[in-house]
Amino acid sequence: MHSPQRQTPSQRPTKPDTTPPAAPRPDAVQLRARRSPKLIALGVLLVVLGGLGAAYLYTLNADHRAVIVMAADVRRGEVIEQSDLKVVEVPGDLGVDALGSDKFDVLVGQQALTDLPRGAFPSDAHVGDDPLPGGQSLVGLRLPLGKLPSTDIPLGTTVRIVGLEAPAQNAAEATGGKDSAEDVAVEAVTASAPRLLDDGATYVVDVRVADESADLVAKLSASDQVAIVVVGA
């Protein structure tokens, strides 16, 4: 008797594939990647900020000017030497009254009419041939708020030192025998710009006056009996 012959797996009949074929995709239909609105907004913002930053840097580099600045401290009356000055680049819109680099040789050899600390921007009014001409004296004034104009008073400004009303007991002594401090009006020129003290209510300023008026102005200032009036050109 013969036993039935076994079929190998390759000889066994396979079942027909009943999976339906995939429908073809129409040509007009395309798959699109999903995009995050947040990432799109971030990208736009970075592009805008980058453009603004580039424009700002370009403006800084393009709008500059060469000006003179003090490279060392120079005290009033000293002669300015070449080593006391240097040229630096500053933004064109810097709100400082600074001399251009073409005035470098003009400043060298002149005398300082006021203290010029390192880092300050010297101007034409800060220098001259003689810080204290003959026949004049330098007087320091101490003035409270209200006794000088609130606007800027640059060095070299022509002013009038006006005597104020004083108590009768001190008037004759302060004015050197005059009836009242109100009779005093002395022409002067500022030798420094008014500087506000730490108390926030008092200014100090140096003025040049004629020798014959220096003592009187100093006494009135010490008695708090003077005010400054700016004289028009």
mmCIF file of C-alpha atoms in Angstrom:
data_model
loop_
_atom_site.group_PDB
_atom_site.id
_atom_site.type_symbol
_atom_site.label_atom_id
_atom_site.label_comp_id
_atom_site.label_asym_id
_atom_site.label_seq_id
_atom_site.Cartn_x
_atom_site.Cartn_y
_atom_site.Cartn_z
ATOM 1 C CA MET A 1 0.000 0.000 0.000
ATOM 2 C CA HIS A 2 1.338 3.359 -0.833
ATOM 3 C CA SER A 3 1.026 6.286 1.630
ATOM 4 C CA PRO A 4 -0.229 9.586 0.209
ATOM 5 C CA GLN A 5 2.570 11.905 -0.912
ATOM 6 C CA ARG A 6 2.936 15.121 1.142
ATOM 7 C CA GLN A 7 2.910 18.398 -0.655
ATOM 8 C CA THR A 8 5.640 20.931 0.052
ATOM 9 C CA PRO A 9 4.645 24.527 0.886
ATOM 10 C CA SER A 10 5.661 25.662 -2.575
ATOM 11 C CA GLN A 11 3.358 23.052 -4.067
ATOM 12 C CA ARG A 12 0.332 23.949 -2.002
ATOM 13 C CA PRO A 13 -2.260 26.037 -3.827
ATOM 14 C CA THR A 14 -2.257 29.712 -2.747
ATOM 15 C CA LYS A 15 -5.400 31.619 -1.948
ATOM 16 C CA PRO A 16 -6.249 34.376 -4.349
ATOM 17 C CA ASP A 17 -5.538 38.006 -3.071
ATOM 18 C CA THR A 18 -8.920 39.509 -2.447
ATOM 19 C CA THR A 19 -7.552 43.022 -1.393
ATOM 20 C CA PRO A 20 -9.047 45.579 -3.753
ATOM 21 C CA PRO A 21 -6.428 47.660 -5.636
ATOM 22 C CA ALA A 22 -5.821 51.225 -4.418
ATOM 23 C CA ALA A 23 -7.644 53.844 -6.362
ATOM 24 C CA PRO A 24 -5.249 56.014 -8.362
ATOM 25 C CA ARG A 25 -4.788 59.611 -7.069
ATOM 26 C CA PRO A 26 -6.057 62.256 -9.445
ATOM 27 C CA ASP A 27 -3.335 64.448 -10.943
ATOM 28 C CA ALA A 28 -4.886 67.617 -9.463
ATOM 29 C CA VAL A 29 -4.660 66.282 -5.919
ATOM 30 C CA GLN A 30 -1.298 66.983 -4.189
ATOM 31 C CA LEU A 31 -0.240 66.254 -0.658
ATOM 32 C CA ARG A 32 0.692 69.356 1.393
ATOM 33 C CA ALA A 33 2.925 69.433 4.447
ATOM 34 C CA ARG A 34 1.369 70.872 7.558
ATOM 35 C CA ARG A 35 2.828 74.320 8.519
ATOM 36 C CA SER A 36 2.601 75.880 11.985
ATOM 37 C CA PRO A 37 1.229 79.472 11.977
ATOM 38 C CA LYS A 38 3.450 80.221 14.994
ATOM 39 C CA LEU A 39 6.605 79.240 13.138
ATOM 40 C CA ILE A 40 5.574 81.326 10.142
ATOM 41 C CA ALA A 41 4.964 84.378 12.357
ATOM 42 C CA LEU A 42 8.294 83.849 14.125
ATOM 43 C CA GLY A 43 10.113 83.698 10.810
ATOM 44 C CA VAL A 44 8.516 86.915 9.599
ATOM 45 C CA LEU A 45 9.399 88.651 12.892
ATOM 46 C CA LEU A 46 13.034 87.573 12.669
ATOM 47 C CA VAL A 47 13.285 88.851 9.121
ATOM 48 C CA VAL A 48 11.837 92.236 10.127
ATOM 49 C CA LEU A 49 14.084 92.569 13.176
ATOM 50 C CA GLY A 50 17.103 91.616 11.133
ATOM 51 C CA GLY A 51 16.314 94.295 8.578
ATOM 52 C CA LEU A 52 15.850 96.939 11.268
ATOM 53 C CA GLY A 53 19.089 95.961 12.981
ATOM 54 C CA ALA A 54 21.024 96.121 9.733
ATOM 55 C CA ALA A 55 19.561 99.543 8.954
ATOM 56 C CA TYR A 56 20.467 100.827 12.424
ATOM 57 C CA LEU A 57 24.049 99.595 12.206
ATOM 58 C CA TYR A 58 24.393 101.131 8.773
ATOM 59 C CA THR A 59 23.157 104.463 10.102
ATOM 60 C CA LEU A 60 25.615 104.382 12.991
ATOM 61 C CA ASN A 61 28.534 103.640 10.730
ATOM 62 C CA ALA A 62 27.537 106.061 7.997
ATOM 63 C CA ASP A 63 26.621 109.144 10.091
ATOM 64 C CA HIS A 64 29.762 109.861 12.104
ATOM 65 C CA ARG A 65 32.017 112.887 12.446
ATOM 66 C CA ALA A 66 35.544 113.406 13.733
ATOM 67 C CA VAL A 67 35.766 115.815 16.690
ATOM 68 C CA ILE A 68 38.418 116.957 19.159
ATOM 69 C CA VAL A 69 38.370 115.748 22.773
ATOM 70 C CA MET A 70 40.732 116.375 25.668
ATOM 71 C CA ALA A 71 43.258 113.551 26.095
ATOM 72 C CA ALA A 72 44.622 114.962 29.368
ATOM 73 C CA ASP A 73 43.608 117.386 32.123
ATOM 74 C CA VAL A 74 44.498 121.023 31.418
ATOM 75 C CA ARG A 75 44.037 123.602 34.148
ATOM 76 C CA ARG A 76 42.979 127.195 33.603
ATOM 77 C CA GLY A 77 45.892 129.311 32.377
ATOM 78 C CA GLU A 78 47.952 126.390 31.059
ATOM 79 C CA VAL A 79 49.026 126.190 27.425
ATOM 80 C CA ILE A 80 47.362 123.390 25.444
ATOM 81 C CA GLU A 81 49.887 121.025 23.881
ATOM 82 C CA GLN A 82 49.414 118.548 21.054
ATOM 83 C CA SER A 83 49.498 115.604 23.468
ATOM 84 C CA ASP A 84 46.583 117.140 25.413
ATOM 85 C CA LEU A 85 44.217 116.596 22.455
ATOM 86 C CA LYS A 86 42.979 113.669 20.408
ATOM 87 C CA VAL A 87 40.448 113.051 17.638
ATOM 88 C CA VAL A 88 37.532 110.642 18.120
ATOM 89 C CA GLU A 89 34.572 109.536 16.026
ATOM 90 C CA VAL A 90 31.125 110.400 17.432
ATOM 91 C CA PRO A 91 27.579 109.972 16.052
ATOM 92 C CA GLY A 92 26.565 112.815 13.783
ATOM 93 C CA ASP A 93 23.502 113.619 15.893
ATOM 94 C CA LEU A 94 25.417 113.823 19.169
ATOM 95 C CA GLY A 95 24.106 116.931 20.934
ATOM 96 C CA VAL A 96 27.515 118.311 21.924
ATOM 97 C CA ASP A 97 29.128 121.554 20.778
ATOM 98 C CA ALA A 98 32.415 119.989 19.663
ATOM 99 C CA LEU A 99 35.090 121.270 17.303
ATOM 100 C CA GLY A 100 35.870 119.323 14.162
ATOM 101 C CA SER A 101 39.225 117.653 13.636
ATOM 102 C CA ASP A 102 40.234 120.469 11.255
ATOM 103 C CA LYS A 103 40.569 122.797 14.298
ATOM 104 C CA PHE A 104 43.229 120.613 15.937
ATOM 105 C CA ASP A 105 46.173 122.871 15.055
ATOM 106 C CA VAL A 106 44.173 125.967 16.029
ATOM 107 C CA LEU A 107 43.789 124.779 19.633
ATOM 108 C CA VAL A 108 47.428 123.784 20.094
ATOM 109 C CA GLY A 109 49.434 126.608 21.705
ATOM 110 C CA GLN A 110 46.465 128.489 23.152
ATOM 111 C CA GLN A 111 45.828 129.043 26.839
ATOM 112 C CA ALA A 112 42.846 127.501 28.621
ATOM 113 C CA LEU A 113 40.333 130.028 29.938
ATOM 114 C CA THR A 114 38.811 127.366 32.203
ATOM 115 C CA ASP A 115 39.683 123.936 33.530
ATOM 116 C CA LEU A 116 39.458 121.351 30.739
ATOM 117 C CA PRO A 117 39.269 117.831 32.200
ATOM 118 C CA ARG A 118 40.148 114.720 30.247
ATOM 119 C CA GLY A 119 37.232 113.624 28.053
ATOM 120 C CA ALA A 120 35.765 117.136 27.714
ATOM 121 C CA PHE A 121 35.003 118.682 24.335
ATOM 122 C CA PRO A 122 36.906 121.989 24.062
ATOM 123 C CA SER A 123 35.352 124.881 22.159
ATOM 124 C CA ASP A 124 36.536 128.249 20.888
ATOM 125 C CA ALA A 125 35.155 129.898 24.034
ATOM 126 C CA HIS A 126 37.319 127.685 26.276
ATOM 127 C CA VAL A 127 40.656 128.940 24.936
ATOM 128 C CA GLY A 128 42.342 132.245 24.221
ATOM 129 C CA ASP A 129 45.628 134.068 24.176
ATOM 130 C CA ASP A 130 45.350 135.282 27.769
ATOM 131 C CA PRO A 131 43.040 133.703 30.375
ATOM 132 C CA LEU A 132 43.066 136.844 32.521
ATOM 133 C CA PRO A 133 43.819 140.097 30.670
ATOM 134 C CA GLY A 134 45.631 142.870 32.492
ATOM 135 C CA GLY A 135 43.445 145.132 34.612
ATOM 136 C CA GLN A 136 40.895 142.383 35.338
ATOM 137 C CA SER A 137 40.318 140.101 38.308
ATOM 138 C CA LEU A 138 38.651 136.723 38.700
ATOM 139 C CA VAL A 139 35.779 136.550 41.201
ATOM 140 C CA GLY A 140 33.801 133.499 42.236
ATOM 141 C CA LEU A 141 30.055 133.928 42.779
ATOM 142 C CA ARG A 142 27.701 131.698 44.735
ATOM 143 C CA LEU A 143 24.119 132.249 43.597
ATOM 144 C CA PRO A 144 20.884 130.542 44.705
ATOM 145 C CA LEU A 145 18.133 129.646 42.247
ATOM 146 C CA GLY A 146 16.310 132.708 40.951
ATOM 147 C CA LYS A 147 19.377 134.952 40.911
ATOM 148 C CA LEU A 148 20.644 133.884 37.498
ATOM 149 C CA PRO A 149 18.864 132.888 34.286
ATOM 150 C CA SER A 150 17.741 129.269 34.041
ATOM 151 C CA THR A 151 19.025 128.994 30.461
ATOM 152 C CA ASP A 152 22.581 127.935 29.654
ATOM 153 C CA ILE A 153 25.237 130.612 30.198
ATOM 154 C CA PRO A 154 28.325 129.536 28.239
ATOM 155 C CA LEU A 155 31.833 130.549 29.152
ATOM 156 C CA GLY A 156 32.672 133.967 27.731
ATOM 157 C CA THR A 157 29.145 135.363 28.068
ATOM 158 C CA THR A 158 28.891 139.083 28.816
ATOM 159 C CA VAL A 159 26.824 139.600 31.980
ATOM 160 C CA ARG A 160 25.965 142.325 34.448
ATOM 161 C CA ILE A 161 26.497 141.827 38.184
ATOM 162 C CA VAL A 162 23.576 143.611 39.842
ATOM 163 C CA GLY A 163 23.493 144.534 43.520
ATOM 164 C CA LEU A 164 20.320 143.687 45.412
ATOM 165 C CA GLU A 165 18.660 145.421 48.321
ATOM 166 C CA ALA A 166 20.490 144.751 51.581
ATOM 167 C CA PRO A 167 19.660 145.411 55.226
ATOM 168 C CA ALA A 168 20.538 148.998 56.148
ATOM 169 C CA GLN A 169 23.115 147.857 58.704
ATOM 170 C CA ASN A 170 25.174 145.953 56.125
ATOM 171 C CA ALA A 171 24.515 148.024 53.007
ATOM 172 C CA ALA A 172 27.098 150.758 53.590
ATOM 173 C CA GLU A 173 29.827 148.283 54.586
ATOM 174 C CA ALA A 174 29.184 145.933 51.655
ATOM 175 C CA THR A 175 29.039 148.679 49.044
ATOM 176 C CA GLY A 176 32.019 150.629 50.288
ATOM 177 C CA GLY A 177 30.063 153.684 51.437
ATOM 178 C CA LYS A 178 27.313 153.703 48.792
ATOM 179 C CA ASP A 179 23.776 154.238 49.973
ATOM 180 C CA SER A 180 22.525 150.809 48.887
ATOM 181 C CA ALA A 181 23.622 147.658 47.088
ATOM 182 C CA GLU A 182 20.935 148.486 44.549
ATOM 183 C CA ASP A 183 23.288 151.170 43.170
ATOM 184 C CA VAL A 184 25.777 148.491 42.033
ATOM 185 C CA ALA A 185 25.871 147.294 38.407
ATOM 186 C CA VAL A 186 29.197 145.862 37.257
ATOM 187 C CA GLU A 187 29.947 144.573 33.767
ATOM 188 C CA ALA A 188 31.586 141.143 33.743
ATOM 189 C CA VAL A 189 32.379 138.145 31.539
ATOM 190 C CA THR A 190 31.838 134.560 32.659
ATOM 191 C CA ALA A 191 35.087 132.614 33.052
ATOM 192 C CA SER A 192 33.236 129.333 33.612
ATOM 193 C CA ALA A 193 29.767 127.982 32.992
ATOM 194 C CA PRO A 194 27.482 128.001 36.075
ATOM 195 C CA ARG A 195 27.723 124.704 37.956
ATOM 196 C CA LEU A 196 24.954 123.362 40.183
ATOM 197 C CA LEU A 197 26.130 122.232 43.615
ATOM 198 C CA ASP A 198 25.096 119.016 45.327
ATOM 199 C CA ASP A 199 22.362 120.810 47.281
ATOM 200 C CA GLY A 200 20.438 121.224 44.008
ATOM 201 C CA ALA A 201 19.625 124.856 44.784
ATOM 202 C CA THR A 202 22.893 126.770 44.484
ATOM 203 C CA TYR A 203 25.115 127.607 41.517
ATOM 204 C CA VAL A 204 28.761 128.678 41.447
ATOM 205 C CA VAL A 205 30.304 130.618 38.576
ATOM 206 C CA ASP A 206 33.561 132.505 37.982
ATOM 207 C CA VAL A 207 33.436 135.956 36.388
ATOM 208 C CA ARG A 208 36.068 138.402 35.155
ATOM 209 C CA VAL A 209 35.569 141.984 36.322
ATOM 210 C CA ALA A 210 37.633 145.154 36.335
ATOM 211 C CA ASP A 211 40.155 145.313 39.180
ATOM 212 C CA GLU A 212 38.461 148.321 40.777
ATOM 213 C CA SER A 213 35.158 146.428 41.060
ATOM 214 C CA ALA A 214 36.491 143.036 42.170
ATOM 215 C CA ASP A 215 36.439 143.677 45.924
ATOM 216 C CA LEU A 216 32.933 145.126 45.824
ATOM 217 C CA VAL A 217 31.531 142.207 43.825
ATOM 218 C CA ALA A 218 33.213 139.708 46.158
ATOM 219 C CA LYS A 219 31.711 141.391 49.252
ATOM 220 C CA LEU A 220 28.232 141.512 47.748
ATOM 221 C CA SER A 221 28.469 137.858 46.744
ATOM 222 C CA ALA A 222 29.561 136.877 50.251
ATOM 223 C CA SER A 223 26.502 138.735 51.610
ATOM 224 C CA ASP A 224 24.184 137.055 49.089
ATOM 225 C CA GLN A 225 23.299 140.460 47.586
ATOM 226 C CA VAL A 226 23.983 139.928 43.867
ATOM 227 C CA ALA A 227 22.258 138.539 40.825
ATOM 228 C CA ILE A 228 23.441 137.921 37.269
ATOM 229 C CA VAL A 229 21.799 139.463 34.217
ATOM 230 C CA VAL A 230 22.820 138.266 30.754
ATOM 231 C CA VAL A 231 23.590 141.202 28.467
ATOM 232 C CA GLY A 232 22.552 141.003 24.812
ATOM 233 C CA ALA A 233 25.146 141.309 22.097
#
